[in-house]
Amino acid sequence: MGGADATAGTADEVRAALAEHASPERAAGTARFFKTGPGEYGEGDRFIGTTLPATRAVVARFAHLPPAEVGALLASDVHEHRMTALLIMVRQFQAASRPRTRDDAARAALHEAYLDAVRGGRVNNWDLVDTSAPVLVGGFLLESGRGDDPLFDELAASASLWERRVGVLATLAFLKAGDGEPTLRLAPRLLDDREDLMHKAVGWMLRELGKRVDRGALLGFLDEYAPRMPRTMLSYATEHLAPDERAAYRAMR
């Protein structure tokens, strides 16, 4: 799992490896990009300025990091530490899902640990959600044949922006497998969501529905709901349609 050169290691070793690639200048710009100012969605998050390619290299090196050490990283107030922990969990989950290395107990443990982190507020920015939810929630439910699992509904109904986004992004695993039902079930419930990040997420999944699964299902959804859809959601959902189709649906608002 993770390659012959991967090691188990400790959370402290992972932090030290990330620090080797840190940049205070990059950290300042990244903090602005992820809206960490007062009242913004990432308020209070800390960055050390490690690039995603450098983070992924550290992930490959520590692919076998034990659960307790992953948990220690997830508890950090540094964004890149939490991202590394999540990417390690994704990597371990994918390894535990392969036929030759199948480990259902490991898959379930990673899924539950991820949900604990989400509910504990540790998966608290859009990049953290988007790199992890499709695998650690969506992939788990997909292989369990649970497209109608109440977890989708629980997450989508949460007061937490990030839990709602996890619920929506988890449907991407089903869309990639040709199943649009979870997306179509959640999207109408989120039309009145007040967060722009949710408008983007729902619109993105609807766009993927039309591209990957069933263009007719997307058009049917738009025929019914376009007048109620927030502008950003509608824009994302219709991005790949012909200009005249996009214009027609946008005129319905």
PDB file of C-alpha atoms in Angstrom:
ATOM      1  CA  MET A   1       0.000   0.000   0.000  1.00  0.00           C
ATOM      2  CA  GLY A   2       1.648   3.218  -1.167  1.00  0.00           C
ATOM      3  CA  GLY A   3       4.782   1.832  -2.824  1.00  0.00           C
ATOM      4  CA  ALA A   4       7.945   0.114  -1.719  1.00  0.00           C
ATOM      5  CA  ASP A   5       9.585   3.310  -0.500  1.00  0.00           C
ATOM      6  CA  ALA A   6       6.634   4.392   1.653  1.00  0.00           C
ATOM      7  CA  THR A   7       7.116   4.420   5.378  1.00  0.00           C
ATOM      8  CA  ALA A   8       4.826   4.378   8.415  1.00  0.00           C
ATOM      9  CA  GLY A   9       6.368   7.263  10.333  1.00  0.00           C
ATOM     10  CA  THR A  10       4.836   9.696  12.789  1.00  0.00           C
ATOM     11  CA  ALA A  11       2.826  12.882  12.600  1.00  0.00           C
ATOM     12  CA  ASP A  12       5.876  14.842  13.748  1.00  0.00           C
ATOM     13  CA  GLU A  13       7.909  13.439  10.862  1.00  0.00           C
ATOM     14  CA  VAL A  14       5.179  14.398   8.408  1.00  0.00           C
ATOM     15  CA  ARG A  15       5.059  17.936   9.794  1.00  0.00           C
ATOM     16  CA  ALA A  16       8.844  18.210   9.452  1.00  0.00           C
ATOM     17  CA  ALA A  17       8.713  16.938   5.861  1.00  0.00           C
ATOM     18  CA  LEU A  18       6.041  19.509   4.968  1.00  0.00           C
ATOM     19  CA  ALA A  19       7.991  22.273   6.670  1.00  0.00           C
ATOM     20  CA  GLU A  20      10.897  21.630   4.298  1.00  0.00           C
ATOM     21  CA  HIS A  21       8.669  22.906   1.463  1.00  0.00           C
ATOM     22  CA  ALA A  22       7.030  25.771   3.370  1.00  0.00           C
ATOM     23  CA  SER A  23       7.061  29.377   2.161  1.00  0.00           C
ATOM     24  CA  PRO A  24       5.816  32.296   4.293  1.00  0.00           C
ATOM     25  CA  GLU A  25       5.161  34.348   1.157  1.00  0.00           C
ATOM     26  CA  ARG A  26       3.131  31.571  -0.430  1.00  0.00           C
ATOM     27  CA  ALA A  27       1.295  31.005   2.857  1.00  0.00           C
ATOM     28  CA  ALA A  28       0.119  34.625   2.933  1.00  0.00           C
ATOM     29  CA  GLY A  29      -1.256  34.426  -0.605  1.00  0.00           C
ATOM     30  CA  THR A  30      -2.883  31.058   0.004  1.00  0.00           C
ATOM     31  CA  ALA A  31      -4.568  32.326   3.158  1.00  0.00           C
ATOM     32  CA  ARG A  32      -6.134  35.142   1.151  1.00  0.00           C
ATOM     33  CA  PHE A  33      -7.225  32.742  -1.593  1.00  0.00           C
ATOM     34  CA  PHE A  34      -8.969  30.457   0.895  1.00  0.00           C
ATOM     35  CA  LYS A  35     -10.791  33.350   2.574  1.00  0.00           C
ATOM     36  CA  THR A  36      -9.342  33.155   6.077  1.00  0.00           C
ATOM     37  CA  GLY A  37     -10.220  36.710   7.112  1.00  0.00           C
ATOM     38  CA  PRO A  38     -12.796  37.660   9.777  1.00  0.00           C
ATOM     39  CA  GLY A  39     -16.282  36.568   8.747  1.00  0.00           C
ATOM     40  CA  GLU A  40     -15.036  34.621   5.716  1.00  0.00           C
ATOM     41  CA  TYR A  41     -15.678  30.906   5.235  1.00  0.00           C
ATOM     42  CA  GLY A  42     -12.076  29.918   6.112  1.00  0.00           C
ATOM     43  CA  GLU A  43     -11.749  32.276   9.050  1.00  0.00           C
ATOM     44  CA  GLY A  44      -8.815  31.425  11.306  1.00  0.00           C
ATOM     45  CA  ASP A  45      -7.285  28.701   9.134  1.00  0.00           C
ATOM     46  CA  ARG A  46      -3.470  28.676   9.131  1.00  0.00           C
ATOM     47  CA  PHE A  47      -1.194  27.934   6.179  1.00  0.00           C
ATOM     48  CA  ILE A  48       2.534  27.232   5.948  1.00  0.00           C
ATOM     49  CA  GLY A  49       2.749  27.626   2.166  1.00  0.00           C
ATOM     50  CA  THR A  50       3.422  24.069   0.968  1.00  0.00           C
ATOM     51  CA  THR A  51       2.349  23.435  -2.634  1.00  0.00           C
ATOM     52  CA  LEU A  52      -0.025  20.589  -3.455  1.00  0.00           C
ATOM     53  CA  PRO A  53       2.617  18.703  -5.528  1.00  0.00           C
ATOM     54  CA  ALA A  54       5.010  18.876  -2.564  1.00  0.00           C
ATOM     55  CA  THR A  55       2.213  17.731  -0.243  1.00  0.00           C
ATOM     56  CA  ARG A  56       1.467  14.772  -2.505  1.00  0.00           C
ATOM     57  CA  ALA A  57       5.139  13.792  -2.455  1.00  0.00           C
ATOM     58  CA  VAL A  58       5.013  13.738   1.349  1.00  0.00           C
ATOM     59  CA  VAL A  59       1.804  11.695   1.184  1.00  0.00           C
ATOM     60  CA  ALA A  60       3.544   9.078  -0.990  1.00  0.00           C
ATOM     61  CA  ARG A  61       6.425   8.920   1.471  1.00  0.00           C
ATOM     62  CA  PHE A  62       4.142   8.386   4.467  1.00  0.00           C
ATOM     63  CA  ALA A  63       1.414   6.326   2.788  1.00  0.00           C
ATOM     64  CA  HIS A  64       1.376   3.786   5.643  1.00  0.00           C
ATOM     65  CA  LEU A  65       0.989   6.354   8.421  1.00  0.00           C
ATOM     66  CA  PRO A  66      -0.889   4.657  11.310  1.00  0.00           C
ATOM     67  CA  PRO A  67      -4.432   5.825  12.146  1.00  0.00           C
ATOM     68  CA  ALA A  68      -3.428   7.511  15.416  1.00  0.00           C
ATOM     69  CA  GLU A  69      -0.777   9.572  13.616  1.00  0.00           C
ATOM     70  CA  VAL A  70      -3.223  10.486  10.851  1.00  0.00           C
ATOM     71  CA  GLY A  71      -5.612  11.610  13.570  1.00  0.00           C
ATOM     72  CA  ALA A  72      -2.901  13.794  15.096  1.00  0.00           C
ATOM     73  CA  LEU A  73      -2.420  15.516  11.743  1.00  0.00           C
ATOM     74  CA  LEU A  74      -6.165  16.023  11.365  1.00  0.00           C
ATOM     75  CA  ALA A  75      -6.209  17.716  14.773  1.00  0.00           C
ATOM     76  CA  SER A  76      -3.679  20.327  13.603  1.00  0.00           C
ATOM     77  CA  ASP A  77      -4.732  23.917  13.009  1.00  0.00           C
ATOM     78  CA  VAL A  78      -2.450  23.999   9.939  1.00  0.00           C
ATOM     79  CA  HIS A  79      -4.335  23.503   6.685  1.00  0.00           C
ATOM     80  CA  GLU A  80      -1.587  21.558   4.916  1.00  0.00           C
ATOM     81  CA  HIS A  81      -1.311  19.121   7.829  1.00  0.00           C
ATOM     82  CA  ARG A  82      -5.004  18.303   7.536  1.00  0.00           C
ATOM     83  CA  MET A  83      -4.784  18.056   3.743  1.00  0.00           C
ATOM     84  CA  THR A  84      -1.908  15.587   4.059  1.00  0.00           C
ATOM     85  CA  ALA A  85      -3.870  13.475   6.526  1.00  0.00           C
ATOM     86  CA  LEU A  86      -6.885  13.381   4.220  1.00  0.00           C
ATOM     87  CA  LEU A  87      -4.821  12.462   1.158  1.00  0.00           C
ATOM     88  CA  ILE A  88      -3.166   9.653   3.116  1.00  0.00           C
ATOM     89  CA  MET A  89      -6.623   8.387   4.113  1.00  0.00           C
ATOM     90  CA  VAL A  90      -7.760   8.514   0.477  1.00  0.00           C
ATOM     91  CA  ARG A  91      -4.662   6.613  -0.615  1.00  0.00           C
ATOM     92  CA  GLN A  92      -5.148   3.979   2.080  1.00  0.00           C
ATOM     93  CA  PHE A  93      -8.842   3.626   1.238  1.00  0.00           C
ATOM     94  CA  GLN A  94      -8.092   3.142  -2.448  1.00  0.00           C
ATOM     95  CA  ALA A  95      -5.491   0.494  -1.625  1.00  0.00           C
ATOM     96  CA  ALA A  96      -7.961  -1.280   0.675  1.00  0.00           C
ATOM     97  CA  SER A  97     -10.519  -1.264  -2.161  1.00  0.00           C
ATOM     98  CA  ARG A  98      -8.353  -2.993  -4.783  1.00  0.00           C
ATOM     99  CA  PRO A  99      -9.117  -6.673  -5.448  1.00  0.00           C
ATOM    100  CA  ARG A 100      -5.630  -7.869  -4.522  1.00  0.00           C
ATOM    101  CA  THR A 101      -5.401  -5.825  -1.327  1.00  0.00           C
ATOM    102  CA  ARG A 102      -9.100  -5.722  -0.401  1.00  0.00           C
ATOM    103  CA  ASP A 103      -9.668  -4.973   3.280  1.00  0.00           C
ATOM    104  CA  ASP A 104     -13.279  -4.204   4.147  1.00  0.00           C
ATOM    105  CA  ALA A 105     -12.466  -3.547   7.798  1.00  0.00           C
ATOM    106  CA  ALA A 106      -9.888  -0.912   6.821  1.00  0.00           C
ATOM    107  CA  ARG A 107     -12.328   0.682   4.372  1.00  0.00           C
ATOM    108  CA  ALA A 108     -15.025   0.945   7.037  1.00  0.00           C
ATOM    109  CA  ALA A 109     -12.583   2.298   9.627  1.00  0.00           C
ATOM    110  CA  LEU A 110     -11.323   4.993   7.254  1.00  0.00           C
ATOM    111  CA  HIS A 111     -14.884   5.952   6.317  1.00  0.00           C
ATOM    112  CA  GLU A 112     -15.911   6.292   9.962  1.00  0.00           C
ATOM    113  CA  ALA A 113     -12.744   8.182  10.911  1.00  0.00           C
ATOM    114  CA  TYR A 114     -13.414  10.574   8.062  1.00  0.00           C
ATOM    115  CA  LEU A 115     -16.986  11.204   9.172  1.00  0.00           C
ATOM    116  CA  ASP A 116     -15.711  11.881  12.694  1.00  0.00           C
ATOM    117  CA  ALA A 117     -13.274  14.440  11.271  1.00  0.00           C
ATOM    118  CA  VAL A 118     -16.003  16.066   9.178  1.00  0.00           C
ATOM    119  CA  ARG A 119     -18.388  16.296  12.117  1.00  0.00           C
ATOM    120  CA  GLY A 120     -15.566  17.536  14.306  1.00  0.00           C
ATOM    121  CA  GLY A 121     -14.923  20.475  12.003  1.00  0.00           C
ATOM    122  CA  ARG A 122     -11.530  19.285  10.752  1.00  0.00           C
ATOM    123  CA  VAL A 123     -12.557  19.059   7.061  1.00  0.00           C
ATOM    124  CA  ASN A 124     -13.338  22.723   6.831  1.00  0.00           C
ATOM    125  CA  ASN A 125     -12.498  24.176   3.454  1.00  0.00           C
ATOM    126  CA  TRP A 126     -13.582  23.366  -0.070  1.00  0.00           C
ATOM    127  CA  ASP A 127     -10.276  21.846  -1.187  1.00  0.00           C
ATOM    128  CA  LEU A 128     -10.221  19.519   1.825  1.00  0.00           C
ATOM    129  CA  VAL A 129     -13.764  18.382   1.046  1.00  0.00           C
ATOM    130  CA  ASP A 130     -13.293  18.019  -2.698  1.00  0.00           C
ATOM    131  CA  THR A 131     -10.177  15.843  -2.463  1.00  0.00           C
ATOM    132  CA  SER A 132     -11.668  13.464   0.093  1.00  0.00           C
ATOM    133  CA  ALA A 133     -15.478  13.235   0.109  1.00  0.00           C
ATOM    134  CA  PRO A 134     -15.902  11.539  -3.304  1.00  0.00           C
ATOM    135  CA  VAL A 135     -13.699   8.650  -2.117  1.00  0.00           C
ATOM    136  CA  LEU A 136     -14.130   8.395   1.649  1.00  0.00           C
ATOM    137  CA  VAL A 137     -17.915   8.842   1.598  1.00  0.00           C
ATOM    138  CA  GLY A 138     -18.975   8.386  -2.008  1.00  0.00           C
ATOM    139  CA  GLY A 139     -16.635   5.480  -2.743  1.00  0.00           C
ATOM    140  CA  PHE A 140     -17.635   3.680   0.436  1.00  0.00           C
ATOM    141  CA  LEU A 141     -21.371   4.026  -0.178  1.00  0.00           C
ATOM    142  CA  LEU A 142     -21.043   3.187  -3.876  1.00  0.00           C
ATOM    143  CA  GLU A 143     -19.287  -0.124  -3.287  1.00  0.00           C
ATOM    144  CA  SER A 144     -21.788  -0.902  -0.555  1.00  0.00           C
ATOM    145  CA  GLY A 145     -24.635  -0.322  -3.022  1.00  0.00           C
ATOM    146  CA  ARG A 146     -26.084   2.420  -0.830  1.00  0.00           C
ATOM    147  CA  GLY A 147     -27.085   5.238  -3.142  1.00  0.00           C
ATOM    148  CA  ASP A 148     -30.171   5.805  -0.995  1.00  0.00           C
ATOM    149  CA  ASP A 149     -28.237   5.775   2.264  1.00  0.00           C
ATOM    150  CA  PRO A 150     -29.684   8.273   4.791  1.00  0.00           C
ATOM    151  CA  LEU A 151     -26.156   9.601   5.337  1.00  0.00           C
ATOM    152  CA  PHE A 152     -26.562  11.624   2.132  1.00  0.00           C
ATOM    153  CA  ASP A 153     -29.713  13.234   3.517  1.00  0.00           C
ATOM    154  CA  GLU A 154     -28.183  13.820   6.943  1.00  0.00           C
ATOM    155  CA  LEU A 155     -25.180  15.607   5.484  1.00  0.00           C
ATOM    156  CA  ALA A 156     -27.232  17.666   3.034  1.00  0.00           C
ATOM    157  CA  ALA A 157     -29.509  18.833   5.855  1.00  0.00           C
ATOM    158  CA  SER A 158     -26.661  19.822   8.174  1.00  0.00           C
ATOM    159  CA  ALA A 159     -26.246  23.360   9.478  1.00  0.00           C
ATOM    160  CA  SER A 160     -22.559  23.047   8.571  1.00  0.00           C
ATOM    161  CA  LEU A 161     -21.552  24.293   5.127  1.00  0.00           C
ATOM    162  CA  TRP A 162     -18.767  21.719   4.971  1.00  0.00           C
ATOM    163  CA  GLU A 163     -20.989  18.778   5.893  1.00  0.00           C
ATOM    164  CA  ARG A 164     -23.440  19.824   3.187  1.00  0.00           C
ATOM    165  CA  ARG A 165     -20.635  20.072   0.653  1.00  0.00           C
ATOM    166  CA  VAL A 166     -19.352  16.620   1.688  1.00  0.00           C
ATOM    167  CA  GLY A 167     -22.824  15.200   1.021  1.00  0.00           C
ATOM    168  CA  VAL A 168     -23.021  16.734  -2.449  1.00  0.00           C
ATOM    169  CA  LEU A 169     -19.429  15.925  -3.469  1.00  0.00           C
ATOM    170  CA  ALA A 170     -19.909  12.326  -2.322  1.00  0.00           C
ATOM    171  CA  THR A 171     -22.410  11.885  -5.148  1.00  0.00           C
ATOM    172  CA  LEU A 172     -19.551  12.322  -7.639  1.00  0.00           C
ATOM    173  CA  ALA A 173     -18.544   8.687  -7.069  1.00  0.00           C
ATOM    174  CA  PHE A 174     -22.007   7.604  -8.193  1.00  0.00           C
ATOM    175  CA  LEU A 175     -21.959   9.937 -11.188  1.00  0.00           C
ATOM    176  CA  LYS A 176     -18.642   8.445 -12.303  1.00  0.00           C
ATOM    177  CA  ALA A 177     -20.292   5.024 -12.071  1.00  0.00           C
ATOM    178  CA  GLY A 178     -23.250   6.160 -14.189  1.00  0.00           C
ATOM    179  CA  ASP A 179     -25.742   6.655 -11.365  1.00  0.00           C
ATOM    180  CA  GLY A 180     -27.306  10.098 -11.075  1.00  0.00           C
ATOM    181  CA  GLU A 181     -29.962   9.268  -8.492  1.00  0.00           C
ATOM    182  CA  PRO A 182     -28.163  10.583  -5.375  1.00  0.00           C
ATOM    183  CA  THR A 183     -27.380  13.888  -7.101  1.00  0.00           C
ATOM    184  CA  LEU A 184     -30.943  14.286  -8.348  1.00  0.00           C
ATOM    185  CA  ARG A 185     -32.274  13.512  -4.873  1.00  0.00           C
ATOM    186  CA  LEU A 186     -30.122  16.070  -3.066  1.00  0.00           C
ATOM    187  CA  ALA A 187     -30.063  18.946  -5.547  1.00  0.00           C
ATOM    188  CA  PRO A 188     -33.687  20.135  -5.099  1.00  0.00           C
ATOM    189  CA  ARG A 189     -33.198  20.296  -1.340  1.00  0.00           C
ATOM    190  CA  LEU A 190     -30.275  22.672  -1.744  1.00  0.00           C
ATOM    191  CA  LEU A 191     -31.796  25.191  -4.152  1.00  0.00           C
ATOM    192  CA  ASP A 192     -32.345  27.639  -1.307  1.00  0.00           C
ATOM    193  CA  ASP A 193     -28.928  27.162   0.275  1.00  0.00           C
ATOM    194  CA  ARG A 194     -27.467  30.582   1.076  1.00  0.00           C
ATOM    195  CA  GLU A 195     -23.815  29.672   0.513  1.00  0.00           C
ATOM    196  CA  ASP A 196     -22.165  30.374  -2.821  1.00  0.00           C
ATOM    197  CA  LEU A 197     -19.851  27.404  -2.288  1.00  0.00           C
ATOM    198  CA  MET A 198     -22.915  25.162  -2.216  1.00  0.00           C
ATOM    199  CA  HIS A 199     -24.325  26.761  -5.366  1.00  0.00           C
ATOM    200  CA  LYS A 200     -21.042  25.903  -7.086  1.00  0.00           C
ATOM    201  CA  ALA A 201     -20.980  22.358  -5.721  1.00  0.00           C
ATOM    202  CA  VAL A 202     -24.545  21.514  -6.718  1.00  0.00           C
ATOM    203  CA  GLY A 203     -24.152  23.117 -10.143  1.00  0.00           C
ATOM    204  CA  TRP A 204     -20.927  21.198 -10.689  1.00  0.00           C
ATOM    205  CA  MET A 205     -22.574  17.863  -9.859  1.00  0.00           C
ATOM    206  CA  LEU A 206     -25.523  18.659 -12.124  1.00  0.00           C
ATOM    207  CA  ARG A 207     -23.107  19.461 -14.943  1.00  0.00           C
ATOM    208  CA  GLU A 208     -21.403  16.093 -14.350  1.00  0.00           C
ATOM    209  CA  LEU A 209     -24.823  14.438 -14.426  1.00  0.00           C
ATOM    210  CA  GLY A 210     -25.399  15.785 -17.918  1.00  0.00           C
ATOM    211  CA  LYS A 211     -21.890  14.974 -19.152  1.00  0.00           C
ATOM    212  CA  ARG A 212     -21.364  11.549 -17.581  1.00  0.00           C
ATOM    213  CA  VAL A 213     -24.781   9.998 -16.998  1.00  0.00           C
ATOM    214  CA  ASP A 214     -27.837  11.366 -18.785  1.00  0.00           C
ATOM    215  CA  ARG A 215     -28.162  14.657 -20.611  1.00  0.00           C
ATOM    216  CA  GLY A 216     -31.925  14.202 -20.635  1.00  0.00           C
ATOM    217  CA  ALA A 217     -31.975  13.917 -16.841  1.00  0.00           C
ATOM    218  CA  LEU A 218     -30.122  17.211 -16.545  1.00  0.00           C
ATOM    219  CA  LEU A 219     -32.462  18.945 -18.988  1.00  0.00           C
ATOM    220  CA  GLY A 220     -35.464  17.559 -17.142  1.00  0.00           C
ATOM    221  CA  PHE A 221     -34.095  18.927 -13.874  1.00  0.00           C
ATOM    222  CA  LEU A 222     -33.463  22.310 -15.466  1.00  0.00           C
ATOM    223  CA  ASP A 223     -36.934  22.406 -17.021  1.00  0.00           C
ATOM    224  CA  GLU A 224     -38.421  22.009 -13.552  1.00  0.00           C
ATOM    225  CA  TYR A 225     -36.034  23.944 -11.343  1.00  0.00           C
ATOM    226  CA  ALA A 226     -34.174  26.540 -13.443  1.00  0.00           C
ATOM    227  CA  PRO A 227     -36.520  29.364 -12.327  1.00  0.00           C
ATOM    228  CA  ARG A 228     -35.567  28.682  -8.694  1.00  0.00           C
ATOM    229  CA  MET A 229     -31.862  27.973  -9.121  1.00  0.00           C
ATOM    230  CA  PRO A 230     -29.339  30.524  -7.844  1.00  0.00           C
ATOM    231  CA  ARG A 231     -27.468  32.213 -10.671  1.00  0.00           C
ATOM    232  CA  THR A 232     -24.115  30.543  -9.905  1.00  0.00           C
ATOM    233  CA  MET A 233     -25.673  27.076  -9.611  1.00  0.00           C
ATOM    234  CA  LEU A 234     -27.466  27.487 -12.916  1.00  0.00           C
ATOM    235  CA  SER A 235     -24.328  28.812 -14.592  1.00  0.00           C
ATOM    236  CA  TYR A 236     -22.274  25.805 -13.482  1.00  0.00           C
ATOM    237  CA  ALA A 237     -25.015  23.323 -14.401  1.00  0.00           C
ATOM    238  CA  THR A 238     -25.423  24.665 -17.938  1.00  0.00           C
ATOM    239  CA  GLU A 239     -21.751  25.286 -18.683  1.00  0.00           C
ATOM    240  CA  HIS A 240     -21.422  22.548 -21.314  1.00  0.00           C
ATOM    241  CA  LEU A 241     -24.747  23.203 -23.055  1.00  0.00           C
ATOM    242  CA  ALA A 242     -25.043  25.021 -26.379  1.00  0.00           C
ATOM    243  CA  PRO A 243     -25.178  28.831 -26.057  1.00  0.00           C
ATOM    244  CA  ASP A 244     -28.832  29.030 -27.037  1.00  0.00           C
ATOM    245  CA  GLU A 245     -29.775  26.375 -24.464  1.00  0.00           C
ATOM    246  CA  ARG A 246     -27.841  28.171 -21.744  1.00  0.00           C
ATOM    247  CA  ALA A 247     -29.512  31.438 -22.609  1.00  0.00           C
ATOM    248  CA  ALA A 248     -32.971  29.874 -22.565  1.00  0.00           C
ATOM    249  CA  TYR A 249     -32.507  28.386 -19.106  1.00  0.00           C
ATOM    250  CA  ARG A 250     -30.944  31.544 -17.713  1.00  0.00           C
ATOM    251  CA  ALA A 251     -33.884  33.538 -19.039  1.00  0.00           C
ATOM    252  CA  MET A 252     -36.208  31.380 -16.927  1.00  0.00           C
ATOM    253  CA  ARG A 253     -34.851  32.838 -13.678  1.00  0.00           C
TER     254      ARG A 253
END
